[in-house]
Coordinates of N, CA and C in Angstrom, one line a residue:
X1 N 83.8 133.8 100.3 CA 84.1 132.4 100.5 C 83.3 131.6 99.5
X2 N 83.7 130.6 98.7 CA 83.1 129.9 98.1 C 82.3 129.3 98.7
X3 N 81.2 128.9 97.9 CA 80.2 127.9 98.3 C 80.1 126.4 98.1
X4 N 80.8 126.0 98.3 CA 80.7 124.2 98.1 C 79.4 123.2 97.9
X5 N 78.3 123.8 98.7 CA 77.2 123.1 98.9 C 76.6 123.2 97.3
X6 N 77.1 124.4 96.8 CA 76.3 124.8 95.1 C 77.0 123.7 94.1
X7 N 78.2 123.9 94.6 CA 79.1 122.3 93.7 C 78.5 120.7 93.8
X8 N 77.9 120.8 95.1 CA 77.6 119.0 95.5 C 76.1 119.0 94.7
X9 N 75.4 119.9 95.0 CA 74.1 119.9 94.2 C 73.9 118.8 93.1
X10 N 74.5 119.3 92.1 CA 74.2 118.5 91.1 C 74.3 116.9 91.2
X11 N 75.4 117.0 91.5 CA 75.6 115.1 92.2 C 74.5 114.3 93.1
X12 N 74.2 115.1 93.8 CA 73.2 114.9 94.8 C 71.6 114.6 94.1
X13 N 71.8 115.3 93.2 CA 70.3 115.3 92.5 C 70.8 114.3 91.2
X14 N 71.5 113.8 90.9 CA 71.9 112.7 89.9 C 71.6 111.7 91.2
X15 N 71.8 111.6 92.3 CA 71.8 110.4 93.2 C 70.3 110.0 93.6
X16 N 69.7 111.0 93.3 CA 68.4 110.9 93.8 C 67.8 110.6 92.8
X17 N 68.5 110.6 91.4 CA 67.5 110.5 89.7 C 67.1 109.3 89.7
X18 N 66.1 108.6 89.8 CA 66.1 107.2 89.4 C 66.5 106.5 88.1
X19 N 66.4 107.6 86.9 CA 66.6 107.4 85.9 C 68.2 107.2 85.3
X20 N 68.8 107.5 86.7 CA 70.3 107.8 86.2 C 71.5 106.7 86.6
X21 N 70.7 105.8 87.5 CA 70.8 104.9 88.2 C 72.5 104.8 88.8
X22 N 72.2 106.0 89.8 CA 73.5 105.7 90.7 C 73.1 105.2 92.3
X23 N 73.7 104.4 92.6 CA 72.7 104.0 93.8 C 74.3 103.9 94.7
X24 N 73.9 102.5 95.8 CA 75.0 102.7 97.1 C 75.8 102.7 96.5
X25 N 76.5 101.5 95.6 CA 78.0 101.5 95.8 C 78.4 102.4 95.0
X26 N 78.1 103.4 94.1 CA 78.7 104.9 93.5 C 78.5 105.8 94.7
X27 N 77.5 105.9 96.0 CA 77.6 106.4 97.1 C 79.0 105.9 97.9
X28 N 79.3 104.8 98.0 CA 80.6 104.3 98.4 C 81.9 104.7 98.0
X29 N 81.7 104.8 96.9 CA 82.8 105.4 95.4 C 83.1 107.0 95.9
X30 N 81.9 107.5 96.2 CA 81.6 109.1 96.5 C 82.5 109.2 98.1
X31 N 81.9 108.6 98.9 CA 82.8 108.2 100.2 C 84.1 108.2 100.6
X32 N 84.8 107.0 99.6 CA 86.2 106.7 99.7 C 87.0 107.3 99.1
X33 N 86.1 107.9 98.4 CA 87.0 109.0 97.2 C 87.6 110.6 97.9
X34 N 86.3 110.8 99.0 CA 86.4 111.7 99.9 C 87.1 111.7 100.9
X35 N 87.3 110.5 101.7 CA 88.0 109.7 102.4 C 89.6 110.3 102.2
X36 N 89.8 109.6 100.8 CA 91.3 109.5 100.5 C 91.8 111.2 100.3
X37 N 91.0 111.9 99.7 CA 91.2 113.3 99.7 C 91.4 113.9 100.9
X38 N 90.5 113.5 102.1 CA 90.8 114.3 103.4 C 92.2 113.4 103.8
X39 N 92.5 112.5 103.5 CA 93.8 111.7 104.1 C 95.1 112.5 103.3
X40 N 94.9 113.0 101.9 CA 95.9 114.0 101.5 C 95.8 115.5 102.4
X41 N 94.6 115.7 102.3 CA 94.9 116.8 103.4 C 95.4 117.2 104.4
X42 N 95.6 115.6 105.1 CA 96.3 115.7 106.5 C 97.9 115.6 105.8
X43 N 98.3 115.1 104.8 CA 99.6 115.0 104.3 C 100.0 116.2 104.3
X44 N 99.2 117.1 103.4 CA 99.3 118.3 102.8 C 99.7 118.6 103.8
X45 N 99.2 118.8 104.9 CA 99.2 119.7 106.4 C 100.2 119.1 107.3
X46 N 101.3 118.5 107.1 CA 102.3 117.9 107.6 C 103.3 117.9 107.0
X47 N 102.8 117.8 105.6 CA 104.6 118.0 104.5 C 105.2 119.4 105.1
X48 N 106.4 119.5 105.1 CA 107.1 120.5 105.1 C 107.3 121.4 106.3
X49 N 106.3 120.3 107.8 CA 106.8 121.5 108.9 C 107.7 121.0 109.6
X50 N 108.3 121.6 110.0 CA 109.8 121.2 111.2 C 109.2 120.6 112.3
X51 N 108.2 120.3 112.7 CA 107.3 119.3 113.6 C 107.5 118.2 112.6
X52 N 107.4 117.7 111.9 CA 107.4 116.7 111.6 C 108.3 115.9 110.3
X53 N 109.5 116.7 110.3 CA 110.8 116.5 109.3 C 111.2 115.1 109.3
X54 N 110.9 114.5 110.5 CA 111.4 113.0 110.8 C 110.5 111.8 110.0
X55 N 109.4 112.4 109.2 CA 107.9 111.7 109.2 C 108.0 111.6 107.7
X56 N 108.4 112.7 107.2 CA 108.1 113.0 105.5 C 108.1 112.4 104.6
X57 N 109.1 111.4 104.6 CA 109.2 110.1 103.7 C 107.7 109.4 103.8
X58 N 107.9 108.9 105.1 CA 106.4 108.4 104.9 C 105.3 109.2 105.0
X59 N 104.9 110.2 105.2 CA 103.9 111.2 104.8 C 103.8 111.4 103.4
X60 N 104.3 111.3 102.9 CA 105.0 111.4 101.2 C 104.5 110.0 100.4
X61 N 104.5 109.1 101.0 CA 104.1 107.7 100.9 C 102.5 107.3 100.5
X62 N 102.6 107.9 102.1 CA 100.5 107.7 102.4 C 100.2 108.9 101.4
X63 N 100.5 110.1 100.7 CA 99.8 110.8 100.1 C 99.9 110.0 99.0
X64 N 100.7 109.9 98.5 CA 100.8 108.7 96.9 C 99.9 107.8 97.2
X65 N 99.6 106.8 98.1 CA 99.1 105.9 98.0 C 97.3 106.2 98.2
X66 N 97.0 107.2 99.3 CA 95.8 108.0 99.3 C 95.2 108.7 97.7
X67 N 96.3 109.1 96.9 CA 96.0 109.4 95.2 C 95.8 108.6 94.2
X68 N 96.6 107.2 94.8 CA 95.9 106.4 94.1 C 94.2 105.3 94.5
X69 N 94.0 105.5 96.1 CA 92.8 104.6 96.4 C 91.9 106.1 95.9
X70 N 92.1 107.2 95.9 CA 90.8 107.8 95.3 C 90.4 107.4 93.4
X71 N 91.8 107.6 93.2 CA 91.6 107.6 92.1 C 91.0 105.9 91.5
X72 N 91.2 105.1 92.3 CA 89.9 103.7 92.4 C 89.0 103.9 92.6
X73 N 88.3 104.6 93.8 CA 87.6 105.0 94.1 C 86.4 105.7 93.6
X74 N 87.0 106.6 92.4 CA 86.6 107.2 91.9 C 86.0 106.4 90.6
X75 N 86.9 105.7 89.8 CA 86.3 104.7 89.3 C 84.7 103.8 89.7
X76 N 85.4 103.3 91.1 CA 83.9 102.7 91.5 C 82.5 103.3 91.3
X77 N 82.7 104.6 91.3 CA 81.3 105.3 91.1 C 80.3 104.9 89.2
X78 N 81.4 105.4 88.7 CA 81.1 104.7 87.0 C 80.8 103.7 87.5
X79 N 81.8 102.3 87.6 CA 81.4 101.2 87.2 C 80.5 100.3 87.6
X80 N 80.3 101.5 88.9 CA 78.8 100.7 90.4 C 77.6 100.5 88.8
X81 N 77.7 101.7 88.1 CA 76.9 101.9 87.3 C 76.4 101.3 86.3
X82 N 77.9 100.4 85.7 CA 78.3 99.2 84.7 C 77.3 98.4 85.4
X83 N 77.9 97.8 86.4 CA 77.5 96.6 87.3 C 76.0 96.5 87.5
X84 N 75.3 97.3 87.8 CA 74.0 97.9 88.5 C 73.5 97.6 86.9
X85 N 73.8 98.1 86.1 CA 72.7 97.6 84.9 C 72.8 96.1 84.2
X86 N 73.9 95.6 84.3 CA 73.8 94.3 83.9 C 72.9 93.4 84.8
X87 N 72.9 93.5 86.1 CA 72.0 93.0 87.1 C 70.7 93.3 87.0
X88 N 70.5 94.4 86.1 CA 69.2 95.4 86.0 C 68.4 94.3 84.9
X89 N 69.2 94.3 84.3 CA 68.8 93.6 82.8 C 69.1 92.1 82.8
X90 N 69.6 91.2 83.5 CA 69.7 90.0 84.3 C 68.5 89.6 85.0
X91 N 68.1 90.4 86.1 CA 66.6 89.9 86.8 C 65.5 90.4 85.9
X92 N 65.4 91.4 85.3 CA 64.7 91.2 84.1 C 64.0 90.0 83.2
X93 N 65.1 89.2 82.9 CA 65.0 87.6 82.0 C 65.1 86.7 83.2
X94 N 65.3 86.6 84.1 CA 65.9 85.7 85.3 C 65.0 84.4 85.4
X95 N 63.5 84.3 84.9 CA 62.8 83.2 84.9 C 63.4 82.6 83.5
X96 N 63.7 83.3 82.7 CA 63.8 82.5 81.1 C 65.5 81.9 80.9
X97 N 66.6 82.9 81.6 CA 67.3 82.6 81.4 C 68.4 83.0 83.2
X98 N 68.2 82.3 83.7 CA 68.4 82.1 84.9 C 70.1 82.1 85.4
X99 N 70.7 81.9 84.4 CA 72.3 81.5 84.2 C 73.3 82.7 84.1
X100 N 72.3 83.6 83.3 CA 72.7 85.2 83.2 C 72.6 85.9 84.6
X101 N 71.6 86.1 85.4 CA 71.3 86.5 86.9 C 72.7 85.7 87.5
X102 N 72.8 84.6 87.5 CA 73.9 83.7 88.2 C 74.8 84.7 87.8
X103 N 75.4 84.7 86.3 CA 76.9 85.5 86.1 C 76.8 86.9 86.8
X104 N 75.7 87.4 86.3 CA 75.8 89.2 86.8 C 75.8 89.3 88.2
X105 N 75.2 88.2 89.0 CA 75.6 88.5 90.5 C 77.1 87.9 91.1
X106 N 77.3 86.7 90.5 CA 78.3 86.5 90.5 C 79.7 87.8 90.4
X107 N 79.3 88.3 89.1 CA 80.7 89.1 89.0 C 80.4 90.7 89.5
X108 N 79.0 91.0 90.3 CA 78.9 92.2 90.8 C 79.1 91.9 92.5
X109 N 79.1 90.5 92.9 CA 80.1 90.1 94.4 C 81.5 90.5 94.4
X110 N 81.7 90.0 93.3 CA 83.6 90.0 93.1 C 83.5 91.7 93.2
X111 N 82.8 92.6 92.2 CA 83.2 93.9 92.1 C 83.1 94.5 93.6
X112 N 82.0 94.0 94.6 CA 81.8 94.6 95.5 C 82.6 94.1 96.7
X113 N 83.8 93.1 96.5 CA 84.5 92.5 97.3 C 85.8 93.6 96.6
X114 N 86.0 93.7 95.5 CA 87.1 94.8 95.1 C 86.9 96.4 95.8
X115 N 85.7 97.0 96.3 CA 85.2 97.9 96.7 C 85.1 97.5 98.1
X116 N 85.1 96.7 99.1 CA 85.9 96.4 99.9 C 87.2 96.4 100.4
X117 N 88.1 95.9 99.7 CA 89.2 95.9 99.2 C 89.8 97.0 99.9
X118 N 89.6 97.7 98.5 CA 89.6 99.7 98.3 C 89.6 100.2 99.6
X119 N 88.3 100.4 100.4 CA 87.7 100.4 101.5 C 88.8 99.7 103.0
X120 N 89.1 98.7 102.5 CA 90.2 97.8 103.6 C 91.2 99.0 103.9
X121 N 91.9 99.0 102.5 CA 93.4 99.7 102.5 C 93.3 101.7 102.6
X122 N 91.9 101.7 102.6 CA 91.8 103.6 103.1 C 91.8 103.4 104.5
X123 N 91.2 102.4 105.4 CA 91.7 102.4 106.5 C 92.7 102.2 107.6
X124 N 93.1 100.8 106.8 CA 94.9 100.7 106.8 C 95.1 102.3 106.8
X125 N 95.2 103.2 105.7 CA 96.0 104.6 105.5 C 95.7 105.4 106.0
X126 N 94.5 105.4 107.0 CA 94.1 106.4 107.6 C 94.5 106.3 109.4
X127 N 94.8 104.8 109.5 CA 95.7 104.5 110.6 C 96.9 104.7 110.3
X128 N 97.4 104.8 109.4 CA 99.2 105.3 109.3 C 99.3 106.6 109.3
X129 N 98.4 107.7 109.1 CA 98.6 108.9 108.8 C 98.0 109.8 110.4
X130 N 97.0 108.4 111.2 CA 97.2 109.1 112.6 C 98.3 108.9 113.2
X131 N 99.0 107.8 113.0 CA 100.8 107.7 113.7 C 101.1 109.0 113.2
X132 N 101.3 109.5 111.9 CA 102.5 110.7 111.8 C 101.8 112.0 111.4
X133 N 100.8 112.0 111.1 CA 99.8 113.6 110.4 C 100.1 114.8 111.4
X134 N 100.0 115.8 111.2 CA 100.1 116.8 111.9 C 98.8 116.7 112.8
X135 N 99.4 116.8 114.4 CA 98.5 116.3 115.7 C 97.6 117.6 115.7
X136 N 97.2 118.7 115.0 CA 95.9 119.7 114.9 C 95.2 119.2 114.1
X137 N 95.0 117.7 113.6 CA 94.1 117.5 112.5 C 93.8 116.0 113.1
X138 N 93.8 116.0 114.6 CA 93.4 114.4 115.1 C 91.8 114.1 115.1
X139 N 91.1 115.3 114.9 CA 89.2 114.9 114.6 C 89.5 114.6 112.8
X140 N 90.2 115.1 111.9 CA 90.3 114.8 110.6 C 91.0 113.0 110.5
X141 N 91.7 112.5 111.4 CA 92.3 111.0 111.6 C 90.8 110.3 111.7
X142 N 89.9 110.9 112.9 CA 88.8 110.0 113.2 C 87.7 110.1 112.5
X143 N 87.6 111.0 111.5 CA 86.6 110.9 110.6 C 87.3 110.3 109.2
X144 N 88.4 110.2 109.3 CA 88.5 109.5 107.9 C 89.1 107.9 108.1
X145 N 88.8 107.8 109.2 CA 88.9 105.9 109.6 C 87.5 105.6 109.7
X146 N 86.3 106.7 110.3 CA 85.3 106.6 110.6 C 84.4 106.0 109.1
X147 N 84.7 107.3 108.5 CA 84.3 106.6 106.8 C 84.6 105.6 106.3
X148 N 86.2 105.1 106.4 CA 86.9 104.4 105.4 C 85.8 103.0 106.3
X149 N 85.9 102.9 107.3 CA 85.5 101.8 107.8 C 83.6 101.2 107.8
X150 N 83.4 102.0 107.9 CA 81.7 102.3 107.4 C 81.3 102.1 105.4
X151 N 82.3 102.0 104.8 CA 82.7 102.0 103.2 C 83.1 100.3 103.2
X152 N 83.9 100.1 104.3 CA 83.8 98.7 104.6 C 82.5 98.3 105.0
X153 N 81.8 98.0 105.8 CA 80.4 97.8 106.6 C 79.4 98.1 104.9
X154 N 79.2 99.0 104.4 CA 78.6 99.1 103.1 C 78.5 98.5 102.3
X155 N 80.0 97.7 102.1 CA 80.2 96.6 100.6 C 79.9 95.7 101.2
X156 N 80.0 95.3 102.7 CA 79.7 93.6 103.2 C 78.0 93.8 102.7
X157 N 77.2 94.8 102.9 CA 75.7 94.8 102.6 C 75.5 94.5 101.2
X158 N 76.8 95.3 100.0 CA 76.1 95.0 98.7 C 76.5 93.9 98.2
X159 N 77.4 92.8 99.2 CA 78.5 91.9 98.9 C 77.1 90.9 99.1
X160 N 76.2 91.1 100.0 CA 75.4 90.1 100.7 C 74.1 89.9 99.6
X161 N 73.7 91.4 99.2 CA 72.4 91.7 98.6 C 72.8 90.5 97.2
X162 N 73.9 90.9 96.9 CA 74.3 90.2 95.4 C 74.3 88.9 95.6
X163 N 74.7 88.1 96.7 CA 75.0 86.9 97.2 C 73.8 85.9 97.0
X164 N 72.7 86.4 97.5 CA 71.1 86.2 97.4 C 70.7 85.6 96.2
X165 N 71.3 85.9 95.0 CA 70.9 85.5 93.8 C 72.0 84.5 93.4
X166 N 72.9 83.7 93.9 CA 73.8 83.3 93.2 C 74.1 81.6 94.0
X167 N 73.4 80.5 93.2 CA 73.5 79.6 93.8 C 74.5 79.0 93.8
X168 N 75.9 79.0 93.4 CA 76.6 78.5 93.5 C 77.5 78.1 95.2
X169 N 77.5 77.2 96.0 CA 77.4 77.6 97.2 C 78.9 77.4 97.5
X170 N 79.8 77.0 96.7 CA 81.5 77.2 97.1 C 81.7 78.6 96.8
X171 N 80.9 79.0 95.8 CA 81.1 80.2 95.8 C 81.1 81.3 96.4
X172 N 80.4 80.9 97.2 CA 79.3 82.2 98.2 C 79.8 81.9 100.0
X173 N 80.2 80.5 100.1 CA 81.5 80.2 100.5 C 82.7 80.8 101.0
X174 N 83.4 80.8 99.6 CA 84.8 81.3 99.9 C 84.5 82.8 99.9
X175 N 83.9 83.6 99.4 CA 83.6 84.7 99.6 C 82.9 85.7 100.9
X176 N 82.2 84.4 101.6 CA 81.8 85.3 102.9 C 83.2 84.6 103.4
X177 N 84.2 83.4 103.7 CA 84.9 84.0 104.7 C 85.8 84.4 104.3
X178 N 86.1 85.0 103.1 CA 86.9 86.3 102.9 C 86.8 87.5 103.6
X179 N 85.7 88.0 103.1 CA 85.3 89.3 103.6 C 84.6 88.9 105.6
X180 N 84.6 87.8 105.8 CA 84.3 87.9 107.1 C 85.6 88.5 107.9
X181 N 86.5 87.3 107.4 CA 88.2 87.9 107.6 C 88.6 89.1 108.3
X182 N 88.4 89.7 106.7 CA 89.0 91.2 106.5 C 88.1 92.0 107.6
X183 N 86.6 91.8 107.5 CA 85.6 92.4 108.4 C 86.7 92.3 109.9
X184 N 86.5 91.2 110.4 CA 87.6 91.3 111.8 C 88.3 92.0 111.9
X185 N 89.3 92.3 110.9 CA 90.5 93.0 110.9 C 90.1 94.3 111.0
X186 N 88.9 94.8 110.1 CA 88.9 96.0 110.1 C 88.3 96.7 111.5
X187 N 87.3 96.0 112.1 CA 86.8 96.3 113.1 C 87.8 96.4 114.2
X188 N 89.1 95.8 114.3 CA 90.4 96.0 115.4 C 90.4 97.0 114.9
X189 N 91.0 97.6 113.6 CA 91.3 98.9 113.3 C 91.0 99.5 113.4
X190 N 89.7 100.0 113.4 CA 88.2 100.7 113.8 C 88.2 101.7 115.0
X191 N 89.1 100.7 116.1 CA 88.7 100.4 117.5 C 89.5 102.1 117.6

C-alpha cells in the first residue's frame, strides 16, 4: 500500500519554512482544495450505481462544480503567497509611506473575502452531495462540511487581521457586514 504520509512531507515542511512564506490562507487553499476532492469522491462513489440512477445528473453536477472550487482553491495557496508579500513589504515602509499598507490590506481583505467566498460554496456543495451521495460515505458528508465550514471561520480571522490596518471605515464597513451575512448563513448550514 502506498504511503501517503511520504507525499504530504514535503508540503508540510514548506509550511513550516519561514523562508518560504506560506502561512494560513495557503493552509486554507490546502483545506478546501481537500475538501472539494473528498466531495468528488463521494460523486465518484455514487456515479454509476443503481442505488442512485435517480441522482446522477446532479451528482454529475456537484462533481463539476467540486473540480472547479478545488481548482480555486488550489490557486489560493500561490496567491495567499502573492498577497502575504506585498503586505510583507507594505508594513515594512508603513511609517514613511502609509498609503501602500492601506492598499495591500485593502486588497488582501477583498482576496480573503474571495477565499471565503470559495469556502461559502464548498459548503453549499457539501450539503447537496449529503442529499444524494452514496449513504456509506455519510462520516465523508460530515467531515467535508466540517472543513468547508471551519475554511469559512479561518478567512473571517484573515479577513479581520487585514482589517486592522486599513482605515478606511466604509470600507471595513461594508465588508464586515458582508461576511457577517454569509457567516450566519453558513453557521445554519453547519448545523
Amino acid at each position: 500500500m502506498e504511503q501517503y504520509n511520504e507525499k504530504l512531507k514535503p508540503i508540510l515542511n514548506d509550511l513550516e519554512n519561514p523562508k518560504i512564506e506560506i502561512a494560513g490562507g495557503s493552509a486554507v487553499g490546502m483545506i478546501l482544495s481537500i475538501t472539494n476532492s473528498l466531495i468528488g469522491y463521494i460523486c465518484n462513489l455514487t456515479i454509476g450505481k443503481k442505488k442512485y440512477e435517480n441522482v446522477q445528473d446532479e451528482v454529475l453536477k456537484i462533481k463539476e462544480e467540486a473540480e472547479s472550487l478545488k481548482e480555486k482553491a488550489l490557486y489560493i495557496i500561490d496567491e495567499d503567497r502573492n498577497v502575504l508579500d506585498k503586505i510583507l513589504k507594505a508594513y515594512k515602509t508603513r511609517k514613511e509611506n502609509p498609503e501602500e499598507l492601506e492598499e495591500a490590506s485593502k486588497a488582501s481583505v477583498i482576496f480573503c473575502k474571495e477565499v471565503m467566498d470559495n469556502a461559502f460554496k464548498t459548503l453549499k456543495l457539501s450539503k447537496r452531495i449529503a442529499l444524494v451521495g452514496n449513504r456509506m460515505l455519510s462520516s465523508d458528508f460530515e467531515i467535508s462540511k466540517k472543513y468547508a465550514f471551519s475554511s469559512v471561520e479561518a478567512s473571517i480571522v484573515n479577513i479581520e487581521i487585514n482589517l486592522k490596518s486599513v482605515s478606511d471605515e466604509k470600507f471595513v464597513k461594508k465588508v464586515r457586514e458582508e461576511y457577517l451575512k454569509q457567516y450566519e448563513e453558513a453557521k445554519e448550514m453547519a448545523k
